[in-house]
Amino acid sequence: MTPEELFDIVNEDDEVIGQQPRSVVHAKGLRHRAAHVLVFNTDGKVFLQLRSISKDNNPGVWDSACSGHVDAGESYADAATRELMEEIGLLVETPLEPLFKIDACEDTGQEFVWVYQTQSEGPFTLNTDEIDAGRWLSPEDVTKAVAETPEKYSPSFRLIWKRLS
């Protein structure tokens, strides 16, 4: 049996105030940390992943190329780089470009979220435990799709896309 992930619990200023297992953090709605990475290709299209239907949070909806929790003691940037490799098999050679930070709120599941971007042409090796599909879309198509069918996109991704566009 794999040990449960341990997350840093943070206060309203994103300062670590303790640590708890994932199940406790989610059950109690405690503030914690996550990272999202937007991957663009040279044509300006963005890669989105369809979250696995078996995920415990936001199953079966479209999301950033990768997203994931920051483990206890880990930095946002290290988590983003790790998640890229774990979820889509992308090993980045240069540091990710930080875009902005979103404060913990209901739409993020009480996660403070740092959003990064990188460039890649793929192809990617999708982690089938986490992702059911992936696709490239133009920013205009993403904006239109999120406006027309917001329920098909994770609440965090909708916040990120609104801030980006």
Short mmCIF file of N, CA and C in Angstrom, two decimals, residues 37-116:
data_model
loop_
_atom_site.label_atom_id
_atom_site.label_comp_id
_atom_site.label_asym_id
_atom_site.label_seq_id
_atom_site.Cartn_x
_atom_site.Cartn_y
_atom_site.Cartn_z
N VAL A 37 0.28 23.96 -14.86
CA VAL A 37 1.18 24.35 -15.95
C VAL A 37 0.40 24.37 -17.26
N LEU A 38 0.50 25.49 -17.95
CA LEU A 38 -0.06 25.63 -19.29
C LEU A 38 1.06 25.36 -20.28
N VAL A 39 0.82 24.46 -21.22
CA VAL A 39 1.81 24.12 -22.23
C VAL A 39 1.31 24.63 -23.58
N PHE A 40 2.11 25.50 -24.19
CA PHE A 40 1.78 26.05 -25.50
C PHE A 40 2.75 25.50 -26.54
N ASN A 41 2.29 25.36 -27.78
CA ASN A 41 3.19 24.97 -28.86
C ASN A 41 3.56 26.21 -29.68
N THR A 42 4.38 26.03 -30.69
CA THR A 42 4.85 27.19 -31.47
C THR A 42 3.74 27.83 -32.29
N ASP A 43 2.63 27.12 -32.49
CA ASP A 43 1.47 27.69 -33.18
C ASP A 43 0.59 28.49 -32.22
N GLY A 44 0.96 28.54 -30.94
CA GLY A 44 0.16 29.28 -29.96
C GLY A 44 -0.99 28.50 -29.38
N LYS A 45 -1.11 27.23 -29.72
CA LYS A 45 -2.19 26.41 -29.16
C LYS A 45 -1.79 25.92 -27.77
N VAL A 46 -2.79 25.70 -26.95
CA VAL A 46 -2.58 25.24 -25.58
C VAL A 46 -3.04 23.79 -25.47
N PHE A 47 -2.27 22.99 -24.73
CA PHE A 47 -2.61 21.58 -24.54
C PHE A 47 -3.46 21.45 -23.28
N LEU A 48 -4.62 20.80 -23.41
CA LEU A 48 -5.49 20.54 -22.26
C LEU A 48 -5.60 19.04 -22.04
N GLN A 49 -5.78 18.69 -20.78
CA GLN A 49 -5.99 17.28 -20.43
C GLN A 49 -7.42 17.09 -19.96
N LEU A 50 -7.96 15.92 -20.28
CA LEU A 50 -9.26 15.51 -19.76
C LEU A 50 -8.98 14.65 -18.53
N ARG A 51 -9.35 15.19 -17.37
CA ARG A 51 -9.09 14.49 -16.12
C ARG A 51 -9.81 13.14 -16.11
N SER A 52 -9.13 12.14 -15.59
CA SER A 52 -9.69 10.80 -15.53
C SER A 52 -11.02 10.81 -14.78
N ILE A 53 -11.93 10.00 -15.26
CA ILE A 53 -13.24 9.86 -14.62
C ILE A 53 -13.10 9.26 -13.22
N SER A 54 -11.94 8.64 -12.94
CA SER A 54 -11.73 8.02 -11.63
C SER A 54 -11.13 8.98 -10.60
N LYS A 55 -10.83 10.23 -10.99
CA LYS A 55 -10.25 11.21 -10.06
C LYS A 55 -11.27 11.56 -8.97
N ASP A 56 -10.77 11.83 -7.76
CA ASP A 56 -11.68 12.16 -6.66
C ASP A 56 -12.15 13.62 -6.72
N ASN A 57 -11.40 14.49 -7.36
CA ASN A 57 -11.80 15.89 -7.53
C ASN A 57 -11.92 16.23 -9.01
N ASN A 58 -13.03 16.80 -9.39
CA ASN A 58 -13.27 17.25 -10.76
C ASN A 58 -13.01 16.15 -11.81
N PRO A 59 -13.62 14.99 -11.65
CA PRO A 59 -13.42 13.93 -12.64
C PRO A 59 -14.09 14.26 -13.97
N GLY A 60 -13.46 13.83 -15.07
CA GLY A 60 -14.08 13.93 -16.38
C GLY A 60 -14.25 15.32 -16.94
N VAL A 61 -13.44 16.28 -16.47
CA VAL A 61 -13.50 17.64 -17.04
C VAL A 61 -12.13 18.03 -17.57
N TRP A 62 -12.12 19.02 -18.45
CA TRP A 62 -10.88 19.51 -19.04
C TRP A 62 -10.16 20.41 -18.06
N ASP A 63 -8.82 20.38 -18.15
CA ASP A 63 -7.99 21.12 -17.20
C ASP A 63 -6.68 21.50 -17.89
N SER A 64 -5.83 22.21 -17.15
CA SER A 64 -4.50 22.57 -17.62
C SER A 64 -3.74 21.31 -18.05
N ALA A 65 -2.69 21.48 -18.83
CA ALA A 65 -1.87 20.35 -19.27
C ALA A 65 -1.48 19.48 -18.09
N CYS A 66 -1.13 20.11 -16.98
CA CYS A 66 -0.92 19.35 -15.76
C CYS A 66 -1.25 20.23 -14.57
N SER A 67 -1.67 19.57 -13.52
CA SER A 67 -1.96 20.26 -12.27
C SER A 67 -1.76 19.26 -11.16
N GLY A 68 -1.34 19.76 -10.02
CA GLY A 68 -1.16 18.83 -8.92
C GLY A 68 -0.82 19.53 -7.62
N HIS A 69 -0.98 18.78 -6.57
CA HIS A 69 -0.68 19.30 -5.24
C HIS A 69 0.81 19.49 -5.03
N VAL A 70 1.13 20.45 -4.20
CA VAL A 70 2.50 20.66 -3.73
C VAL A 70 2.65 19.79 -2.48
N ASP A 71 3.61 18.88 -2.51
CA ASP A 71 3.83 18.01 -1.35
C ASP A 71 4.44 18.81 -0.20
N ALA A 72 4.32 18.29 0.99
CA ALA A 72 4.88 18.93 2.18
C ALA A 72 6.37 19.20 1.96
N GLY A 73 6.77 20.44 2.19
CA GLY A 73 8.17 20.82 2.08
C GLY A 73 8.65 21.10 0.66
N GLU A 74 7.79 20.91 -0.33
CA GLU A 74 8.15 21.10 -1.74
C GLU A 74 7.81 22.53 -2.17
N SER A 75 8.55 23.07 -3.13
CA SER A 75 8.23 24.39 -3.68
C SER A 75 7.18 24.26 -4.77
N TYR A 76 6.50 25.35 -5.06
CA TYR A 76 5.52 25.35 -6.15
C TYR A 76 6.20 24.95 -7.47
N ALA A 77 7.35 25.55 -7.76
CA ALA A 77 8.05 25.29 -9.03
C ALA A 77 8.49 23.83 -9.14
N ASP A 78 8.98 23.26 -8.05
CA ASP A 78 9.39 21.86 -8.07
C ASP A 78 8.18 20.94 -8.29
N ALA A 79 7.06 21.28 -7.66
CA ALA A 79 5.84 20.49 -7.83
C ALA A 79 5.37 20.55 -9.29
N ALA A 80 5.41 21.74 -9.88
CA ALA A 80 4.98 21.91 -11.27
C ALA A 80 5.85 21.07 -12.21
N THR A 81 7.15 21.11 -12.01
CA THR A 81 8.07 20.35 -12.84
C THR A 81 7.84 18.85 -12.66
N ARG A 82 7.65 18.41 -11.42
CA ARG A 82 7.39 16.99 -11.13
C ARG A 82 6.09 16.54 -11.78
N GLU A 83 5.04 17.34 -11.64
CA GLU A 83 3.73 16.99 -12.19
C GLU A 83 3.77 16.89 -13.71
N LEU A 84 4.52 17.76 -14.37
CA LEU A 84 4.65 17.67 -15.84
C LEU A 84 5.18 16.29 -16.24
N MET A 85 6.18 15.83 -15.54
CA MET A 85 6.77 14.53 -15.85
C MET A 85 5.79 13.41 -15.51
N GLU A 86 5.16 13.48 -14.34
CA GLU A 86 4.25 12.42 -13.90
C GLU A 86 3.00 12.32 -14.77
N GLU A 87 2.44 13.46 -15.17
CA GLU A 87 1.15 13.44 -15.85
C GLU A 87 1.26 13.32 -17.37
N ILE A 88 2.20 14.05 -17.99
CA ILE A 88 2.27 14.01 -19.45
C ILE A 88 3.65 13.60 -19.98
N GLY A 89 4.55 13.21 -19.09
CA GLY A 89 5.86 12.72 -19.52
C GLY A 89 6.77 13.78 -20.09
N LEU A 90 6.55 15.03 -19.71
CA LEU A 90 7.36 16.13 -20.24
C LEU A 90 8.45 16.51 -19.25
N LEU A 91 9.69 16.30 -19.66
CA LEU A 91 10.85 16.70 -18.87
C LEU A 91 11.31 18.05 -19.41
N VAL A 92 11.23 19.08 -18.58
CA VAL A 92 11.64 20.42 -19.03
C VAL A 92 13.10 20.65 -18.73
N GLU A 93 13.78 21.28 -19.68
CA GLU A 93 15.21 21.56 -19.56
C GLU A 93 15.47 22.92 -18.92
N THR A 94 14.52 23.84 -19.06
CA THR A 94 14.68 25.18 -18.51
C THR A 94 13.59 25.43 -17.48
N PRO A 95 13.82 26.35 -16.56
CA PRO A 95 12.79 26.63 -15.55
C PRO A 95 11.46 27.06 -16.19
N LEU A 96 10.39 26.65 -15.58
CA LEU A 96 9.06 27.07 -16.03
C LEU A 96 8.89 28.56 -15.81
N GLU A 97 8.10 29.19 -16.66
CA GLU A 97 7.84 30.62 -16.51
C GLU A 97 6.64 30.84 -15.59
N PRO A 98 6.86 31.47 -14.43
CA PRO A 98 5.72 31.73 -13.55
C PRO A 98 4.85 32.84 -14.15
N LEU A 99 3.53 32.62 -14.14
CA LEU A 99 2.60 33.60 -14.69
C LEU A 99 1.92 34.42 -13.60
N PHE A 100 1.26 33.73 -12.67
CA PHE A 100 0.56 34.43 -11.59
C PHE A 100 0.14 33.43 -10.53
N LYS A 101 -0.30 33.97 -9.41
CA LYS A 101 -0.76 33.15 -8.28
C LYS A 101 -2.22 33.48 -8.00
N ILE A 102 -2.98 32.45 -7.70
CA ILE A 102 -4.39 32.60 -7.34
C ILE A 102 -4.52 32.25 -5.87
N ASP A 103 -5.23 33.10 -5.13
CA ASP A 103 -5.44 32.84 -3.71
C ASP A 103 -6.41 31.67 -3.51
N ALA A 104 -6.25 30.99 -2.40
CA ALA A 104 -7.13 29.88 -2.05
C ALA A 104 -8.57 30.38 -1.97
N CYS A 105 -9.47 29.61 -2.57
CA CYS A 105 -10.89 29.96 -2.56
C CYS A 105 -11.70 28.70 -2.83
N GLU A 106 -13.01 28.83 -2.84
CA GLU A 106 -13.87 27.67 -3.07
C GLU A 106 -13.60 27.04 -4.44
N ASP A 107 -13.43 27.87 -5.48
CA ASP A 107 -13.22 27.34 -6.84
C ASP A 107 -11.91 26.57 -6.99
N THR A 108 -10.94 26.84 -6.13
CA THR A 108 -9.68 26.10 -6.21
C THR A 108 -9.64 24.96 -5.19
N GLY A 109 -10.71 24.72 -4.48
CA GLY A 109 -10.71 23.69 -3.45
C GLY A 109 -9.82 24.07 -2.28
N GLN A 110 -9.77 25.38 -1.99
CA GLN A 110 -8.94 25.94 -0.91
C GLN A 110 -7.45 25.76 -1.17
N GLU A 111 -7.08 25.75 -2.46
CA GLU A 111 -5.67 25.67 -2.83
C GLU A 111 -5.16 27.04 -3.26
N PHE A 112 -4.01 27.43 -2.73
CA PHE A 112 -3.26 28.52 -3.34
C PHE A 112 -2.65 27.91 -4.58
N VAL A 113 -2.75 28.56 -5.72
CA VAL A 113 -2.29 27.98 -6.98
C VAL A 113 -1.31 28.91 -7.68
N TRP A 114 -0.11 28.41 -7.93
CA TRP A 114 0.82 29.10 -8.81
C TRP A 114 0.64 28.53 -10.20
N VAL A 115 0.51 29.42 -11.19
CA VAL A 115 0.33 29.01 -12.58
C VAL A 115 1.62 29.31 -13.34
N TYR A 116 2.08 28.30 -14.06
CA TYR A 116 3.31 28.40 -14.86
C TYR A 116 2.98 28.11 -16.32
#
